[in-house]
PDB file of C-alpha atoms in Angstrom:
ATOM      1  CA  ASP K   1      13.937   7.202   9.630  1.00  0.00           C
ATOM      2  CA  GLN K   2       9.887   8.268   8.388  1.00  0.00           C
ATOM      3  CA  GLN K   3      10.075   9.637   4.777  1.00  0.00           C
ATOM      4  CA  VAL K   4       6.321  10.003   4.374  1.00  0.00           C
ATOM      5  CA  LYS K   5       4.996  11.526   7.170  1.00  0.00           C
ATOM      6  CA  GLN K   6       1.034  11.815   7.740  1.00  0.00           C
ATOM      7  CA  ASN K   7       0.839  13.597  11.221  1.00  0.00           C
ATOM      8  CA  SER K   8      -2.925  13.399  12.122  1.00  0.00           C
ATOM      9  CA  PRO K   9      -3.566   9.394  13.289  1.00  0.00           C
ATOM     10  CA  SER K  10      -7.088  10.254  12.964  1.00  0.00           C
ATOM     11  CA  LEU K  11     -10.250  13.116  11.307  1.00  0.00           C
ATOM     12  CA  SER K  12     -14.372  13.205  12.594  1.00  0.00           C
ATOM     13  CA  VAL K  13     -15.448  14.809   9.838  1.00  0.00           C
ATOM     14  CA  GLN K  14     -19.974  15.175   9.813  1.00  0.00           C
ATOM     15  CA  GLU K  15     -21.404  13.900   6.146  1.00  0.00           C
ATOM     16  CA  GLY K  16     -21.459  16.270   3.785  1.00  0.00           C
ATOM     17  CA  ARG K  17     -18.437  18.480   4.855  1.00  0.00           C
ATOM     18  CA  ILE K  18     -14.929  18.507   3.511  1.00  0.00           C
ATOM     19  CA  SER K  19     -12.228  15.797   4.820  1.00  0.00           C
ATOM     20  CA  ILE K  20      -8.804  17.415   4.355  1.00  0.00           C
ATOM     21  CA  LEU K  21      -6.284  14.623   5.025  1.00  0.00           C
ATOM     22  CA  ASN K  22      -2.433  16.278   4.790  1.00  0.00           C
ATOM     23  CA  CYS K  23       0.714  13.683   4.202  1.00  0.00           C
ATOM     24  CA  ASP K  24       4.483  15.312   4.144  1.00  0.00           C
ATOM     25  CA  TYR K  25       7.298  13.744   3.082  1.00  0.00           C
ATOM     26  CA  THR K  26      11.345  15.235   3.198  1.00  0.00           C
ATOM     27  CA  ASN K  27      12.732  13.130   0.089  1.00  0.00           C
ATOM     28  CA  SER K  28      12.900  15.654  -3.057  1.00  0.00           C
ATOM     29  CA  MET K  29      13.893  13.090  -4.791  1.00  0.00           C
ATOM     30  CA  PHE K  30       9.751  11.770  -4.975  1.00  0.00           C
ATOM     31  CA  ASP K  31       8.083  12.736  -8.071  1.00  0.00           C
ATOM     32  CA  TYR K  32       4.481  10.619  -8.181  1.00  0.00           C
ATOM     33  CA  PHE K  33       2.373  10.938  -4.944  1.00  0.00           C
ATOM     34  CA  LEU K  34      -0.778   8.439  -4.094  1.00  0.00           C
ATOM     35  CA  TRP K  35      -3.236   8.393  -2.143  1.00  0.00           C
ATOM     36  CA  TYR K  36      -4.800   5.000  -0.697  1.00  0.00           C
ATOM     37  CA  LYS K  37      -7.748   4.141   0.852  1.00  0.00           C
ATOM     38  CA  LYS K  38      -7.682   0.828   3.832  1.00  0.00           C
ATOM     39  CA  TYR K  39     -10.293  -1.311   5.124  1.00  0.00           C
ATOM     40  CA  PRO K  40      -9.701  -3.531   8.296  1.00  0.00           C
ATOM     41  CA  ALA K  41      -8.301  -7.060   6.617  1.00  0.00           C
ATOM     42  CA  GLU K  42      -8.475  -5.848   3.284  1.00  0.00           C
ATOM     43  CA  GLY K  43      -5.544  -4.542   0.783  1.00  0.00           C
ATOM     44  CA  PRO K  44      -5.285  -1.041  -0.173  1.00  0.00           C
ATOM     45  CA  THR K  45      -7.183   0.710  -2.575  1.00  0.00           C
ATOM     46  CA  PHE K  46      -5.889   3.197  -4.936  1.00  0.00           C
ATOM     47  CA  LEU K  47      -8.014   6.048  -4.771  1.00  0.00           C
ATOM     48  CA  ILE K  48      -6.194   9.310  -6.479  1.00  0.00           C
ATOM     49  CA  SER K  49      -2.298   9.878  -7.562  1.00  0.00           C
ATOM     50  CA  ILE K  50      -0.764  13.324  -9.193  1.00  0.00           C
ATOM     51  CA  SER K  51       2.997  13.626 -10.691  1.00  0.00           C
ATOM     52  CA  SER K  52       5.357  16.075  -9.507  1.00  0.00           C
ATOM     53  CA  ILE K  53       4.406  17.973 -12.479  1.00  0.00           C
ATOM     54  CA  LYS K  54       1.387  19.225 -11.330  1.00  0.00           C
ATOM     55  CA  ASP K  55      -0.393  20.628  -8.267  1.00  0.00           C
ATOM     56  CA  LYS K  56      -3.625  19.430  -8.541  1.00  0.00           C
ATOM     57  CA  ASN K  57      -5.583  16.426 -10.011  1.00  0.00           C
ATOM     58  CA  GLU K  58      -9.121  15.955  -9.578  1.00  0.00           C
ATOM     59  CA  ASP K  59     -11.192  12.704  -9.714  1.00  0.00           C
ATOM     60  CA  GLY K  60     -15.224  13.014  -8.752  1.00  0.00           C
ATOM     61  CA  ARG K  61     -14.858  14.006  -5.285  1.00  0.00           C
ATOM     62  CA  PHE K  62     -11.199  13.563  -4.733  1.00  0.00           C
ATOM     63  CA  THR K  63      -8.488  16.217  -5.649  1.00  0.00           C
ATOM     64  CA  VAL K  64      -5.101  16.036  -4.231  1.00  0.00           C
ATOM     65  CA  PHE K  65      -3.398  19.030  -4.111  1.00  0.00           C
ATOM     66  CA  LEU K  66       0.403  19.179  -4.130  1.00  0.00           C
ATOM     67  CA  ASN K  67       2.989  21.704  -2.801  1.00  0.00           C
ATOM     68  CA  LYS K  68       6.275  20.575  -3.951  1.00  0.00           C
ATOM     69  CA  SER K  69       8.188  23.713  -1.879  1.00  0.00           C
ATOM     70  CA  ALA K  70       6.667  22.610   1.159  1.00  0.00           C
ATOM     71  CA  LYS K  71       6.943  19.010   0.367  1.00  0.00           C
ATOM     72  CA  HIS K  72       3.405  18.521   1.422  1.00  0.00           C
ATOM     73  CA  LEU K  73       0.557  16.780  -0.331  1.00  0.00           C
ATOM     74  CA  SER K  74      -3.133  16.878   0.308  1.00  0.00           C
ATOM     75  CA  LEU K  75      -6.176  14.804  -0.226  1.00  0.00           C
ATOM     76  CA  HIS K  76      -9.548  16.850  -0.320  1.00  0.00           C
ATOM     77  CA  ILE K  77     -13.010  14.533   0.011  1.00  0.00           C
ATOM     78  CA  VAL K  78     -16.008  16.402  -0.724  1.00  0.00           C
ATOM     79  CA  PRO K  79     -19.375  16.179  -0.007  1.00  0.00           C
ATOM     80  CA  SER K  80     -17.938  13.021   2.882  1.00  0.00           C
ATOM     81  CA  GLN K  81     -19.779  10.259   3.111  1.00  0.00           C
ATOM     82  CA  PRO K  82     -20.500   7.514   6.000  1.00  0.00           C
ATOM     83  CA  GLY K  83     -18.548   5.646   3.278  1.00  0.00           C
ATOM     84  CA  ASP K  84     -15.335   6.798   3.247  1.00  0.00           C
ATOM     85  CA  SER K  85     -14.508   5.894   6.636  1.00  0.00           C
ATOM     86  CA  ALA K  86     -11.674   4.172   6.243  1.00  0.00           C
ATOM     87  CA  VAL K  87      -7.786   4.761   6.959  1.00  0.00           C
ATOM     88  CA  TYR K  88      -6.008   6.441   4.687  1.00  0.00           C
ATOM     89  CA  PHE K  89      -2.269   6.253   3.191  1.00  0.00           C
ATOM     90  CA  CYS K  90      -0.574   8.547   1.068  1.00  0.00           C
ATOM     91  CA  ALA K  91       2.714   7.080  -0.794  1.00  0.00           C
ATOM     92  CA  ALA K  92       5.450   7.974  -2.597  1.00  0.00           C
ATOM     93  CA  SER K  93       7.857   7.065  -5.473  1.00  0.00           C
ATOM     94  CA  VAL K  94      11.004   8.123  -7.134  1.00  0.00           C
ATOM     95  CA  GLY K  95      11.083   8.209 -10.958  1.00  0.00           C
ATOM     96  CA  THR K  96       9.343   5.091 -12.511  1.00  0.00           C
ATOM     97  CA  ALA K  97      10.521   2.093  -9.818  1.00  0.00           C
ATOM     98  CA  SER K  98       7.015   2.327  -8.461  1.00  0.00           C
ATOM     99  CA  LYS K  99       8.954   1.112  -4.987  1.00  0.00           C
ATOM    100  CA  LEU K 100       5.941   2.853  -3.179  1.00  0.00           C
ATOM    101  CA  THR K 101       7.016   4.459   0.858  1.00  0.00           C
ATOM    102  CA  PHE K 102       4.012   4.659   2.606  1.00  0.00           C
ATOM    103  CA  GLY K 103       3.241   7.069   5.522  1.00  0.00           C
ATOM    104  CA  THR K 104       1.842   5.936   8.827  1.00  0.00           C
ATOM    105  CA  GLY K 105      -1.998   6.288   8.212  1.00  0.00           C
ATOM    106  CA  THR K 106      -5.313   8.567   8.478  1.00  0.00           C
ATOM    107  CA  ARG K 107      -7.976   7.303  10.159  1.00  0.00           C
ATOM    108  CA  LEU K 108     -11.234   9.412   8.878  1.00  0.00           C
ATOM    109  CA  GLN K 109     -14.892   8.732  10.169  1.00  0.00           C
ATOM    110  CA  VAL K 110     -17.597  10.185   8.407  1.00  0.00           C
ATOM    111  CA  THR K 111     -20.441  11.105  11.295  1.00  0.00           C
ATOM    112  CA  LEU K 112     -23.703  11.251  10.161  1.00  0.00           C
TER     113      LEU K 112
ATOM    114  CA  GLY B   1      -8.958  -0.529 -12.167  1.00  0.00           C
ATOM    115  CA  ALA B   2      -6.542  -3.475 -12.147  1.00  0.00           C
ATOM    116  CA  VAL B   3      -7.726  -6.470 -10.362  1.00  0.00           C
ATOM    117  CA  VAL B   4      -4.800  -8.729  -7.513  1.00  0.00           C
ATOM    118  CA  SER B   5      -5.808 -11.755  -5.865  1.00  0.00           C
ATOM    119  CA  GLN B   6      -4.199 -13.401  -2.710  1.00  0.00           C
ATOM    120  CA  HIS B   7      -4.407 -16.718  -1.050  1.00  0.00           C
ATOM    121  CA  PRO B   8      -5.307 -18.086   1.638  1.00  0.00           C
ATOM    122  CA  SER B   9      -6.957 -14.741   3.208  1.00  0.00           C
ATOM    123  CA  ARG B  10      -6.295 -16.138   6.329  1.00  0.00           C
ATOM    124  CA  VAL B  11      -4.351 -19.110   7.705  1.00  0.00           C
ATOM    125  CA  ILE B  12      -3.591 -20.196  11.203  1.00  0.00           C
ATOM    126  CA  CYS B  13      -0.038 -22.471  12.074  1.00  0.00           C
ATOM    127  CA  LYS B  14       1.919 -24.206  14.056  1.00  0.00           C
ATOM    128  CA  SER B  15       5.415 -22.903  14.947  1.00  0.00           C
ATOM    129  CA  GLY B  16       8.029 -23.950  12.702  1.00  0.00           C
ATOM    130  CA  THR B  17       5.809 -25.189   9.519  1.00  0.00           C
ATOM    131  CA  SER B  18       5.731 -22.999   6.559  1.00  0.00           C
ATOM    132  CA  VAL B  19       3.408 -21.308   5.144  1.00  0.00           C
ATOM    133  CA  LYS B  20       2.713 -19.988   1.224  1.00  0.00           C
ATOM    134  CA  ILE B  21       0.573 -16.895  -0.196  1.00  0.00           C
ATOM    135  CA  GLU B  22       0.211 -16.530  -3.386  1.00  0.00           C
ATOM    136  CA  CYS B  23      -0.453 -13.116  -5.359  1.00  0.00           C
ATOM    137  CA  ARG B  24      -2.351 -13.020  -8.338  1.00  0.00           C
ATOM    138  CA  SER B  25      -2.678 -10.441 -10.940  1.00  0.00           C
ATOM    139  CA  LEU B  26      -6.345 -11.592 -12.472  1.00  0.00           C
ATOM    140  CA  ASP B  27      -7.005  -9.351 -15.151  1.00  0.00           C
ATOM    141  CA  PHE B  28      -2.891  -7.999 -16.420  1.00  0.00           C
ATOM    142  CA  GLN B  29       0.125  -9.080 -17.066  1.00  0.00           C
ATOM    143  CA  ALA B  30       3.015  -7.893 -13.985  1.00  0.00           C
ATOM    144  CA  THR B  31       6.371  -8.256 -14.685  1.00  0.00           C
ATOM    145  CA  THR B  32       6.585  -6.710 -10.943  1.00  0.00           C
ATOM    146  CA  MET B  33       4.919  -7.451  -7.842  1.00  0.00           C
ATOM    147  CA  PHE B  34       5.474  -6.016  -4.397  1.00  0.00           C
ATOM    148  CA  TRP B  35       5.032  -8.049  -0.759  1.00  0.00           C
ATOM    149  CA  TYR B  36       4.640  -6.251   1.775  1.00  0.00           C
ATOM    150  CA  ARG B  37       3.592  -6.804   5.419  1.00  0.00           C
ATOM    151  CA  GLN B  38       1.856  -4.446   8.232  1.00  0.00           C
ATOM    152  CA  PHE B  39       1.798  -4.659  11.794  1.00  0.00           C
ATOM    153  CA  PRO B  40      -1.224  -3.579  13.894  1.00  0.00           C
ATOM    154  CA  LYS B  41      -1.457   0.303  13.798  1.00  0.00           C
ATOM    155  CA  GLN B  42       1.777   0.624  11.754  1.00  0.00           C
ATOM    156  CA  SER B  43       2.069   1.221   8.085  1.00  0.00           C
ATOM    157  CA  LEU B  44       2.920  -0.774   5.352  1.00  0.00           C
ATOM    158  CA  MET B  45       6.556  -2.339   4.782  1.00  0.00           C
ATOM    159  CA  LEU B  46       7.921  -3.187   1.956  1.00  0.00           C
ATOM    160  CA  MET B  47       9.754  -6.981   1.815  1.00  0.00           C
ATOM    161  CA  ALA B  48      10.613  -7.383  -1.156  1.00  0.00           C
ATOM    162  CA  THR B  49       9.991  -6.939  -4.900  1.00  0.00           C
ATOM    163  CA  SER B  50       9.245  -9.727  -6.594  1.00  0.00           C
ATOM    164  CA  ASN B  51      10.571 -10.126 -10.445  1.00  0.00           C
ATOM    165  CA  GLU B  52       9.340 -11.867 -12.894  1.00  0.00           C
ATOM    166  CA  GLY B  53      11.959 -14.997 -14.430  1.00  0.00           C
ATOM    167  CA  SER B  54      15.165 -13.359 -11.928  1.00  0.00           C
ATOM    168  CA  LYS B  55      15.907 -12.878  -8.446  1.00  0.00           C
ATOM    169  CA  ALA B  56      13.632 -11.319  -5.613  1.00  0.00           C
ATOM    170  CA  THR B  57      15.103  -7.929  -4.367  1.00  0.00           C
ATOM    171  CA  TYR B  58      14.927  -7.746  -0.852  1.00  0.00           C
ATOM    172  CA  GLU B  59      14.711  -4.767   1.715  1.00  0.00           C
ATOM    173  CA  GLN B  60      17.391  -4.365   4.718  1.00  0.00           C
ATOM    174  CA  GLY B  61      16.235  -6.121   7.170  1.00  0.00           C
ATOM    175  CA  VAL B  62      14.264  -9.038   5.487  1.00  0.00           C
ATOM    176  CA  GLU B  63      15.673 -12.444   5.446  1.00  0.00           C
ATOM    177  CA  LYS B  64      16.290 -13.491   2.212  1.00  0.00           C
ATOM    178  CA  ASP B  65      15.898 -17.179   3.341  1.00  0.00           C
ATOM    179  CA  LYS B  66      12.516 -16.531   5.857  1.00  0.00           C
ATOM    180  CA  PHE B  67      11.086 -15.410   3.104  1.00  0.00           C
ATOM    181  CA  LEU B  68      11.266 -17.028  -0.003  1.00  0.00           C
ATOM    182  CA  ILE B  69       9.966 -15.385  -3.143  1.00  0.00           C
ATOM    183  CA  ASN B  70       8.984 -16.859  -6.187  1.00  0.00           C
ATOM    184  CA  HIS B  71       7.405 -14.705  -9.599  1.00  0.00           C
ATOM    185  CA  ALA B  72       7.173 -17.978 -11.613  1.00  0.00           C
ATOM    186  CA  SER B  73       4.854 -16.385 -14.484  1.00  0.00           C
ATOM    187  CA  LEU B  74       3.580 -12.839 -15.238  1.00  0.00           C
ATOM    188  CA  THR B  75       0.503 -13.199 -13.456  1.00  0.00           C
ATOM    189  CA  LEU B  76       2.069 -15.307  -9.964  1.00  0.00           C
ATOM    190  CA  SER B  77       4.234 -14.108  -7.206  1.00  0.00           C
ATOM    191  CA  THR B  78       3.961 -16.459  -3.791  1.00  0.00           C
ATOM    192  CA  LEU B  79       5.779 -15.895  -0.820  1.00  0.00           C
ATOM    193  CA  THR B  80       6.496 -18.901   1.362  1.00  0.00           C
ATOM    194  CA  VAL B  81       6.753 -18.062   4.939  1.00  0.00           C
ATOM    195  CA  THR B  82       9.623 -20.891   6.328  1.00  0.00           C
ATOM    196  CA  SER B  83      10.083 -22.371   9.762  1.00  0.00           C
ATOM    197  CA  ALA B  84       7.115 -19.603  10.664  1.00  0.00           C
ATOM    198  CA  HIS B  85       7.280 -18.150  14.263  1.00  0.00           C
ATOM    199  CA  PRO B  86       5.025 -16.668  16.266  1.00  0.00           C
ATOM    200  CA  GLU B  87       6.728 -12.834  15.654  1.00  0.00           C
ATOM    201  CA  ASP B  88       6.065 -13.491  11.594  1.00  0.00           C
ATOM    202  CA  SER B  89       2.001 -13.202  12.848  1.00  0.00           C
ATOM    203  CA  SER B  90       1.421 -10.430  10.437  1.00  0.00           C
ATOM    204  CA  PHE B  91      -1.239  -8.866   7.439  1.00  0.00           C
ATOM    205  CA  TYR B  92       0.770 -10.220   4.305  1.00  0.00           C
ATOM    206  CA  ILE B  93      -0.359  -7.860   1.244  1.00  0.00           C
ATOM    207  CA  CYS B  94       1.154  -8.196  -2.355  1.00  0.00           C
ATOM    208  CA  SER B  95       0.683  -5.447  -5.038  1.00  0.00           C
ATOM    209  CA  ALA B  96       1.665  -5.477  -8.507  1.00  0.00           C
ATOM    210  CA  ARG B  97       2.022  -2.453 -10.813  1.00  0.00           C
ATOM    211  CA  ALA B  98      -0.165  -2.050 -13.929  1.00  0.00           C
ATOM    212  CA  PRO B  99      -0.943   1.303 -16.168  1.00  0.00           C
ATOM    213  CA  GLY B 100      -2.323   3.752 -14.076  1.00  0.00           C
ATOM    214  CA  GLY B 101      -3.930   7.516 -14.311  1.00  0.00           C
ATOM    215  CA  GLY B 102      -1.917   9.781 -15.689  1.00  0.00           C
ATOM    216  CA  GLY B 103       0.235   7.236 -18.364  1.00  0.00           C
ATOM    217  CA  ARG B 104       2.247   5.974 -14.869  1.00  0.00           C
ATOM    218  CA  GLU B 105       2.110   2.991 -13.573  1.00  0.00           C
ATOM    219  CA  THR B 106       0.263   2.533 -10.246  1.00  0.00           C
ATOM    220  CA  GLN B 107       0.492  -0.096  -7.563  1.00  0.00           C
ATOM    221  CA  TYR B 108      -2.444  -2.211  -7.121  1.00  0.00           C
ATOM    222  CA  PHE B 109      -3.060  -4.003  -3.678  1.00  0.00           C
ATOM    223  CA  GLY B 110      -4.495  -7.944  -2.822  1.00  0.00           C
ATOM    224  CA  PRO B 111      -6.822  -7.972  -0.263  1.00  0.00           C
ATOM    225  CA  GLY B 112      -3.722  -9.134   2.186  1.00  0.00           C
ATOM    226  CA  THR B 113      -3.548 -12.561   4.164  1.00  0.00           C
ATOM    227  CA  ARG B 114      -3.744 -12.742   7.542  1.00  0.00           C
ATOM    228  CA  LEU B 115      -1.460 -15.063   9.239  1.00  0.00           C
ATOM    229  CA  LEU B 116      -1.239 -16.147  12.933  1.00  0.00           C
ATOM    230  CA  VAL B 117       1.976 -18.672  13.874  1.00  0.00           C
ATOM    231  CA  LEU B 118       0.963 -20.738  17.218  1.00  0.00           C
TER     232      LEU B 118
END
């Protein structure tokens, strides 16, 4: 049972444009959500997180939006840069247990 | 952000041997560390939660006698794959909890260890 889903396995965006990565979850108990970026043969790098008491969190070029009623979150990257090309995972947890459940990942390719 | 290291980064071993992977938190103390496994083109799957000074908590389907976890100090957890077989070949990643954004703890990941069992 995949509780966190990223339905787009890949996304291609032109440099300078906005990248929007989507994530859906089924467990209504999740109250903390994170996005990680991962390069091949490396561990994930933490990007940004959001608590369920918020609907938006922004950090530089990265903004995460949370729609609790739809059980949906998205990561916006603007402007997209070639160095952003990587696999992006969303993850969710319940309370302070910090046991993360990961989505399947979306491979982002930023083209020149 | 917090730094987590893993050693070795890559290991090739013969079937039947045991392999130890170290996970260290370099600039913070971590009472809890996590071990994940990632197969090609798949998501990260949590294997176990490693608690300093106590027994690890294993996820369903993970053999605790095969994947031995020791969290001997606040900065070091080890995963030993005992009697490794080719099907154990995978990318093993550890993480450690540290204070993150918004007052919540965040998991920071090590660079991973690629295990190939021949």
